[in-house]
Short mmCIF file of C-alpha atoms in Angstrom, two decimals:
data_model
loop_
_atom_site.label_atom_id
_atom_site.label_comp_id
_atom_site.label_asym_id
_atom_site.label_seq_id
_atom_site.Cartn_x
_atom_site.Cartn_y
_atom_site.Cartn_z
CA MET A 1 -24.90 -51.31 -124.78
CA VAL A 2 -23.88 -47.76 -123.91
CA THR A 3 -20.72 -47.23 -122.04
CA LEU A 4 -19.99 -44.08 -120.04
CA SER A 5 -16.79 -42.19 -120.50
CA SER A 6 -14.44 -42.29 -117.65
CA ASP A 7 -12.95 -38.78 -118.15
CA SER A 8 -11.44 -37.82 -114.83
CA ARG A 9 -10.58 -34.17 -115.65
CA PRO A 10 -12.20 -31.47 -113.45
CA ILE A 11 -15.29 -29.77 -114.80
CA ILE A 12 -13.73 -26.25 -114.62
CA GLY A 13 -10.80 -27.39 -116.68
CA ARG A 14 -12.90 -28.80 -119.51
CA GLY A 15 -13.40 -26.80 -122.79
CA PRO A 16 -11.10 -24.31 -124.50
CA PRO A 17 -8.24 -22.82 -122.57
CA LEU A 18 -8.91 -19.74 -120.44
CA GLY A 19 -6.56 -17.58 -122.40
CA ALA A 20 -8.36 -18.28 -125.66
CA ARG A 21 -11.75 -17.54 -124.13
CA PHE A 22 -10.51 -14.28 -122.63
CA PHE A 23 -9.09 -13.22 -125.97
CA VAL A 24 -12.33 -13.96 -127.79
CA LEU A 25 -14.42 -12.09 -125.20
CA ALA A 26 -12.06 -9.11 -125.21
CA VAL A 27 -12.18 -8.82 -128.98
CA ALA A 28 -15.99 -9.09 -128.94
CA SER A 29 -16.28 -6.39 -126.26
CA ILE A 30 -13.97 -4.01 -128.08
CA THR A 31 -15.84 -4.60 -131.33
CA LEU A 32 -19.22 -3.94 -129.69
CA MET A 33 -17.94 -0.75 -128.01
CA VAL A 34 -16.52 0.56 -131.28
CA LEU A 35 -19.74 -0.19 -133.14
CA ASP A 36 -21.83 1.39 -130.38
CA HIS A 37 -19.62 4.46 -130.27
CA ARG A 38 -19.33 4.93 -134.03
CA GLY A 39 -22.76 3.94 -135.26
CA GLY A 40 -25.03 3.56 -132.21
CA TYR A 41 -26.08 0.13 -133.31
CA LEU A 42 -26.65 -1.08 -129.73
CA GLU A 43 -28.99 1.78 -128.70
CA ALA A 44 -32.07 -0.06 -129.86
CA THR A 45 -30.84 -3.27 -128.29
CA ARG A 46 -30.25 -1.47 -124.99
CA SER A 47 -33.71 0.04 -125.12
CA TRP A 48 -35.24 -3.37 -125.72
CA LEU A 49 -33.32 -4.86 -122.86
CA GLN A 50 -34.36 -2.06 -120.49
CA THR A 51 -37.97 -2.51 -121.50
CA ALA A 52 -37.69 -6.26 -120.97
CA VAL A 53 -36.17 -5.99 -117.50
CA SER A 54 -38.38 -3.10 -116.27
CA PRO A 55 -41.03 -5.51 -114.85
CA LEU A 56 -38.24 -7.23 -113.00
CA TYR A 57 -37.19 -3.88 -111.52
CA ALA A 58 -40.79 -3.20 -110.49
CA VAL A 59 -41.07 -6.60 -108.80
CA VAL A 60 -37.78 -6.09 -106.97
CA GLN A 61 -38.67 -2.54 -105.84
CA SER A 62 -42.29 -3.27 -104.87
CA PRO A 63 -41.52 -4.54 -101.32
CA PHE A 64 -39.44 -1.45 -100.56
CA GLN A 65 -42.07 0.87 -102.02
CA LEU A 66 -44.79 -0.90 -100.06
CA TRP A 67 -42.82 -0.49 -96.83
CA ASP A 68 -42.18 3.18 -97.53
CA TRP A 69 -45.87 3.73 -98.26
CA ILE A 70 -46.98 1.98 -95.06
CA THR A 71 -44.52 3.82 -92.83
CA GLY A 72 -45.25 7.15 -94.56
CA THR A 73 -48.99 6.68 -94.22
CA PHE A 74 -48.85 6.02 -90.48
CA SER A 75 -46.29 8.79 -90.01
CA ASP A 76 -48.44 11.29 -91.90
CA ARG A 77 -51.51 10.20 -89.98
CA ASP A 78 -49.78 10.70 -86.64
CA ARG A 79 -48.42 14.05 -87.78
CA LEU A 80 -51.81 15.17 -89.02
CA ARG A 81 -53.45 14.03 -85.78
CA THR A 82 -50.90 16.00 -83.76
CA GLU A 83 -51.31 19.08 -85.94
CA ASN A 84 -55.09 18.78 -85.74
CA THR A 85 -54.97 18.61 -81.94
CA GLN A 86 -52.64 21.59 -81.80
CA LEU A 87 -54.76 23.64 -84.20
CA SER A 88 -57.92 22.75 -82.27
CA GLU A 89 -56.33 23.96 -79.04
CA GLU A 90 -55.17 27.15 -80.71
CA LEU A 91 -58.65 27.68 -82.13
CA ARG A 92 -60.24 27.28 -78.69
CA THR A 93 -57.73 29.69 -77.20
CA ALA A 94 -58.38 32.19 -79.99
CA ARG A 95 -62.13 31.91 -79.48
CA VAL A 96 -61.79 32.50 -75.75
CA LYS A 97 -59.60 35.53 -76.43
CA LEU A 98 -62.12 36.76 -78.98
CA LEU A 99 -64.96 36.40 -76.49
CA ARG A 100 -62.91 38.27 -73.91
CA PHE A 101 -62.13 40.92 -76.51
CA ASP A 102 -65.85 41.32 -77.24
CA ALA A 103 -66.53 41.61 -73.50
CA LEU A 104 -63.79 44.22 -73.12
CA THR A 105 -65.12 46.12 -76.12
CA GLU A 106 -68.62 46.16 -74.65
CA GLU A 107 -67.27 47.18 -71.24
CA ASN A 108 -65.28 49.97 -72.87
CA ARG A 109 -68.42 51.14 -74.66
CA ARG A 110 -70.39 51.20 -71.40
CA LEU A 111 -67.63 53.08 -69.59
CA ARG A 112 -67.43 55.62 -72.39
CA ALA A 113 -71.20 56.09 -72.24
CA ILE A 114 -71.08 56.61 -68.48
CA ARG A 115 -68.15 58.98 -68.76
CA ASN A 116 -69.88 60.95 -71.52
CA ALA A 117 -73.04 61.12 -69.44
CA SER A 118 -71.09 62.43 -66.44
CA GLN A 119 -69.37 65.23 -68.35
CA GLY A 120 -72.28 67.56 -67.77
CA ILE A 121 -72.35 66.82 -64.03
CA GLY A 122 -70.59 69.46 -62.03
CA GLU A 123 -70.40 67.37 -58.89
CA ARG A 124 -67.87 64.65 -58.06
CA THR A 125 -68.53 61.22 -59.53
CA LEU A 126 -67.07 57.73 -59.17
CA ILE A 127 -67.59 54.65 -61.35
CA ALA A 128 -68.35 51.44 -59.45
CA GLU A 129 -68.90 47.89 -60.67
CA ILE A 130 -71.84 45.70 -59.71
CA VAL A 131 -70.42 42.52 -58.18
CA ARG A 132 -73.56 40.81 -56.86
CA ILE A 133 -77.34 40.94 -57.17
CA ASP A 134 -80.03 39.88 -54.75
CA VAL A 135 -81.52 36.53 -55.79
CA ASP A 136 -84.85 37.40 -54.17
CA PRO A 137 -87.14 38.35 -57.10
CA TYR A 138 -89.05 40.79 -54.87
CA ARG A 139 -85.96 42.66 -53.68
CA HIS A 140 -84.18 44.72 -56.31
CA ARG A 141 -80.86 45.20 -54.53
CA VAL A 142 -77.31 45.03 -55.90
CA ARG A 143 -73.86 45.26 -54.36
CA ILE A 144 -71.02 47.36 -55.73
CA ASN A 145 -67.27 47.18 -55.17
CA LYS A 146 -66.92 50.66 -53.66
CA GLY A 147 -67.35 51.37 -49.97
CA SER A 148 -66.61 53.85 -47.23
CA ASP A 149 -62.89 53.70 -48.03
CA ASP A 150 -63.81 55.33 -51.35
CA GLY A 151 -66.07 57.94 -49.74
CA VAL A 152 -69.38 56.18 -50.40
CA PHE A 153 -72.10 57.11 -47.92
CA LYS A 154 -75.64 56.05 -47.09
CA ASN A 155 -78.45 57.48 -49.27
CA GLN A 156 -75.94 58.45 -51.95
CA PRO A 157 -77.59 58.76 -55.40
CA VAL A 158 -76.56 56.26 -58.08
CA LEU A 159 -76.92 56.72 -61.84
CA ASP A 160 -75.90 55.09 -65.09
CA ALA A 161 -75.47 56.48 -68.59
CA PHE A 162 -79.26 56.73 -69.09
CA GLY A 163 -80.83 57.81 -65.82
CA ILE A 164 -81.25 57.29 -62.08
CA VAL A 165 -80.52 53.75 -60.89
CA GLY A 166 -81.23 54.01 -57.16
CA GLN A 167 -79.54 54.98 -53.93
CA VAL A 168 -77.12 53.47 -51.41
CA THR A 169 -78.83 51.79 -48.45
CA SER A 170 -75.86 50.35 -46.51
CA VAL A 171 -72.10 50.79 -46.65
CA ASP A 172 -69.07 48.90 -45.41
CA ARG A 173 -65.40 49.54 -46.02
CA LYS A 174 -65.09 47.58 -49.26
CA GLY A 175 -68.57 47.67 -50.71
CA ALA A 176 -72.10 49.04 -50.55
CA GLU A 177 -75.66 47.92 -51.22
CA ILE A 178 -77.90 49.80 -53.66
CA ILE A 179 -81.68 49.71 -53.78
CA LEU A 180 -82.99 50.16 -57.32
CA ILE A 181 -85.79 52.55 -58.13
CA SER A 182 -87.88 49.55 -59.25
CA ASP A 183 -87.86 48.02 -55.76
CA ASN A 184 -91.32 48.12 -54.21
CA GLU A 185 -89.86 49.81 -51.11
CA HIS A 186 -88.34 52.70 -53.06
CA SER A 187 -89.83 55.99 -54.20
CA VAL A 188 -88.40 59.12 -55.75
CA PRO A 189 -89.96 62.60 -56.13
CA ILE A 190 -90.32 63.45 -59.81
CA GLN A 191 -91.78 66.07 -62.06
CA VAL A 192 -93.03 65.97 -65.61
CA ASN A 193 -90.41 67.64 -67.74
CA ARG A 194 -93.02 69.03 -70.16
CA ASN A 195 -95.07 71.05 -67.70
CA GLY A 196 -93.41 70.70 -64.28
CA ILE A 197 -96.17 68.68 -62.56
CA ARG A 198 -94.71 67.10 -59.43
CA SER A 199 -95.48 63.65 -58.08
CA ILE A 200 -93.80 60.53 -56.68
CA ALA A 201 -92.61 57.55 -58.71
CA MET A 202 -92.76 54.31 -56.75
CA GLY A 203 -91.21 50.94 -57.47
CA THR A 204 -93.53 48.05 -58.30
CA GLY A 205 -91.22 45.07 -58.01
CA ASP A 206 -91.13 44.95 -61.82
CA ILE A 207 -87.78 46.12 -63.14
CA HIS A 208 -89.45 47.61 -66.23
CA ARG A 209 -92.29 49.47 -64.52
CA LEU A 210 -92.77 52.38 -62.12
CA SER A 211 -96.06 53.56 -60.65
CA LEU A 212 -97.26 57.15 -60.16
CA PRO A 213 -100.28 56.61 -57.88
CA PHE A 214 -100.80 60.23 -56.78
CA LEU A 215 -101.73 61.87 -60.07
CA THR A 216 -105.35 62.88 -60.34
CA ILE A 217 -107.45 62.33 -63.43
CA GLU A 218 -107.18 66.06 -64.21
CA SER A 219 -103.36 65.94 -64.27
CA ASP A 220 -101.86 66.97 -67.59
CA VAL A 221 -99.79 63.86 -68.26
CA LYS A 222 -99.65 61.65 -71.33
CA PRO A 223 -97.57 58.78 -72.70
CA ASP A 224 -93.99 59.56 -73.71
CA ASP A 225 -93.71 62.36 -71.16
CA LEU A 226 -90.25 62.51 -69.65
CA LEU A 227 -89.99 62.23 -65.87
CA VAL A 228 -87.05 63.88 -64.13
CA SER A 229 -86.07 64.10 -60.49
CA SER A 230 -87.48 67.11 -58.68
CA GLY A 231 -84.76 67.25 -56.03
CA LEU A 232 -87.29 67.78 -53.23
CA ASP A 233 -86.21 64.73 -51.26
CA GLY A 234 -82.72 66.05 -50.60
CA ILE A 235 -81.17 62.88 -52.04
CA PHE A 236 -81.44 63.00 -55.82
CA PRO A 237 -80.45 66.30 -57.44
CA ALA A 238 -83.02 67.96 -59.64
CA GLY A 239 -83.18 67.40 -63.37
CA TYR A 240 -81.88 63.83 -63.74
CA PRO A 241 -83.92 61.47 -65.99
CA VAL A 242 -86.03 58.89 -64.18
CA GLY A 243 -88.40 57.37 -66.72
CA ILE A 244 -90.87 57.71 -69.57
CA ILE A 245 -94.62 57.52 -69.06
CA THR A 246 -95.99 54.48 -70.84
CA LYS A 247 -99.58 54.20 -69.59
CA VAL A 248 -102.26 56.70 -68.58
CA GLU A 249 -105.79 55.51 -67.71
CA ARG A 250 -108.46 57.86 -66.42
CA ASP A 251 -111.66 56.57 -64.83
CA PRO A 252 -114.20 59.34 -64.13
CA ALA A 253 -115.42 57.38 -61.12
CA GLU A 254 -111.97 57.45 -59.55
CA THR A 255 -109.99 60.31 -58.07
CA PHE A 256 -106.55 59.24 -59.23
CA ALA A 257 -105.46 58.12 -62.67
CA VAL A 258 -103.53 54.93 -63.35
CA VAL A 259 -100.14 56.12 -64.54
CA GLU A 260 -97.14 53.90 -65.17
CA ALA A 261 -93.66 54.66 -66.43
CA ARG A 262 -90.65 52.78 -67.72
CA PRO A 263 -87.29 53.48 -66.03
CA LEU A 264 -84.70 54.95 -68.36
CA ALA A 265 -81.76 53.39 -66.50
CA GLN A 266 -80.80 49.92 -67.69
CA LEU A 267 -81.46 48.30 -64.34
CA ASP A 268 -81.14 44.73 -65.63
CA ARG A 269 -78.16 45.32 -67.93
CA SER A 270 -75.80 47.89 -66.46
CA ARG A 271 -72.58 46.43 -65.09
CA GLU A 272 -71.09 49.77 -64.10
CA VAL A 273 -72.87 52.56 -62.21
CA LEU A 274 -72.00 56.13 -61.35
CA LEU A 275 -71.88 57.31 -57.74
CA LEU A 276 -72.72 60.98 -57.36
CA TRP A 277 -71.59 63.46 -54.73
CA VAL A 278 -73.90 66.49 -54.48
CA ASP A 279 -72.91 69.61 -52.60
CA GLN A 280 -76.11 70.40 -50.72
CA ARG A 281 -74.76 73.36 -48.82
CA ALA A 282 -76.97 76.25 -49.79
CA GLU A 283 -75.32 79.58 -50.20
CA GLN A 284 -76.60 81.93 -47.52
CA PRO A 285 -77.37 85.42 -48.77
CA VAL A 286 -75.12 88.11 -47.36
CA GLU A 287 -77.03 90.54 -45.20
CA VAL A 288 -76.01 94.09 -45.99
CA ILE A 289 -76.50 96.57 -43.11
CA PRO A 290 -77.01 100.07 -44.47
CA GLU A 291 -74.79 102.69 -42.91
CA ALA A 292 -76.34 105.65 -41.14
CA ILE A 293 -76.38 108.64 -43.44
CA PRO A 294 -76.13 111.86 -41.40
CA THR A 295 -78.46 114.63 -42.31
CA THR A 296 -76.95 117.94 -43.26
CA THR A 297 -78.40 121.36 -43.42
CA PRO A 298 -78.03 123.47 -46.50
CA GLY A 299 -74.72 125.25 -46.59
CA THR A 300 -73.07 122.83 -44.19
CA PRO A 301 -70.34 120.68 -45.73
CA ALA A 302 -70.85 117.00 -45.51
CA PRO A 303 -68.64 115.11 -43.05
CA THR A 304 -65.59 113.55 -44.54
CA ALA A 305 -64.74 109.88 -44.30
CA PRO A 306 -61.70 108.93 -42.24
CA THR A 307 -58.61 107.83 -44.05
CA ALA A 308 -56.63 104.70 -43.33
CA GLN A 309 -54.50 106.61 -40.83
CA GLY A 310 -57.59 107.77 -38.94
CA THR A 311 -57.32 111.43 -40.03
CA PRO A 312 -60.10 113.12 -41.92
CA ALA A 313 -59.63 113.28 -45.67
CA PRO A 314 -59.40 116.71 -47.29
CA PRO A 315 -62.60 118.09 -48.79
CA PRO A 316 -62.96 117.73 -52.54
CA ALA A 317 -61.71 120.61 -54.64
CA GLN A 318 -64.32 123.14 -55.71
CA PRO A 319 -64.53 124.03 -59.37
CA ARG A 320 -63.22 127.48 -60.26
CA GLN A 321 -65.69 130.24 -61.01
#
């Protein structure tokens, strides 16, 4: 039968004394440090221990690494989303500015073309902008942003950089209405620039077509002839381009030929037009009244002209014999 020992000493107090254990451990530590310092005998052991405990380090660090990855992923996603939104807004703004820049570049080109076209015009000119068009397809009328306050008047001729656009039909203080030469109620006296044949170009309601209904089949006109204003209507000055003849049909059974022309002005594209002031005051010739020349008899000296003081001027000196 086994009997249990009845040792009543505390567990901590069992075994060798504390002083002896401390001494043994101290000596072992010093010995290991000396060996490690002098010969490096524990380097391999330390490497093995680090290799053995590295999986334990990975297991301990994995929760923290997982948390950092999750928080970093969501943080990066939010940051990228914010940056993407900001860049998209900046891209839209840049595109709008680019479109506006293109519009300004095109407007600058048109203004330069109009200004270059007006350099040869001796009369006064003013650039106006088209602000509204007539929605009626049979009425080719536009409104500009210049009115009587700017000196615009009724029947004033209007041009662009390529030719005659039309004329002013009504004026108010801040704007005016222009009828285009393509309107079926408009006509302009023209002449063929090649040979000077005069006629009338009438609007057809088609913005790309003018009609010349009063040219006979014997008229010397042909396609590509340039039409210019004749100036006989007292509105458009002479010599401004109107159109190019595009169609000539002659029927021997008819009196008049079918002649059509294409306006040179960009009636459906121009945004700016040129208002023209023409000085129509004709210079009156100065009537010279000949003075009465008195007759003289031979041997009688000619009368002398009075001087500024009203006394007769001395006779001219006679050459010496």
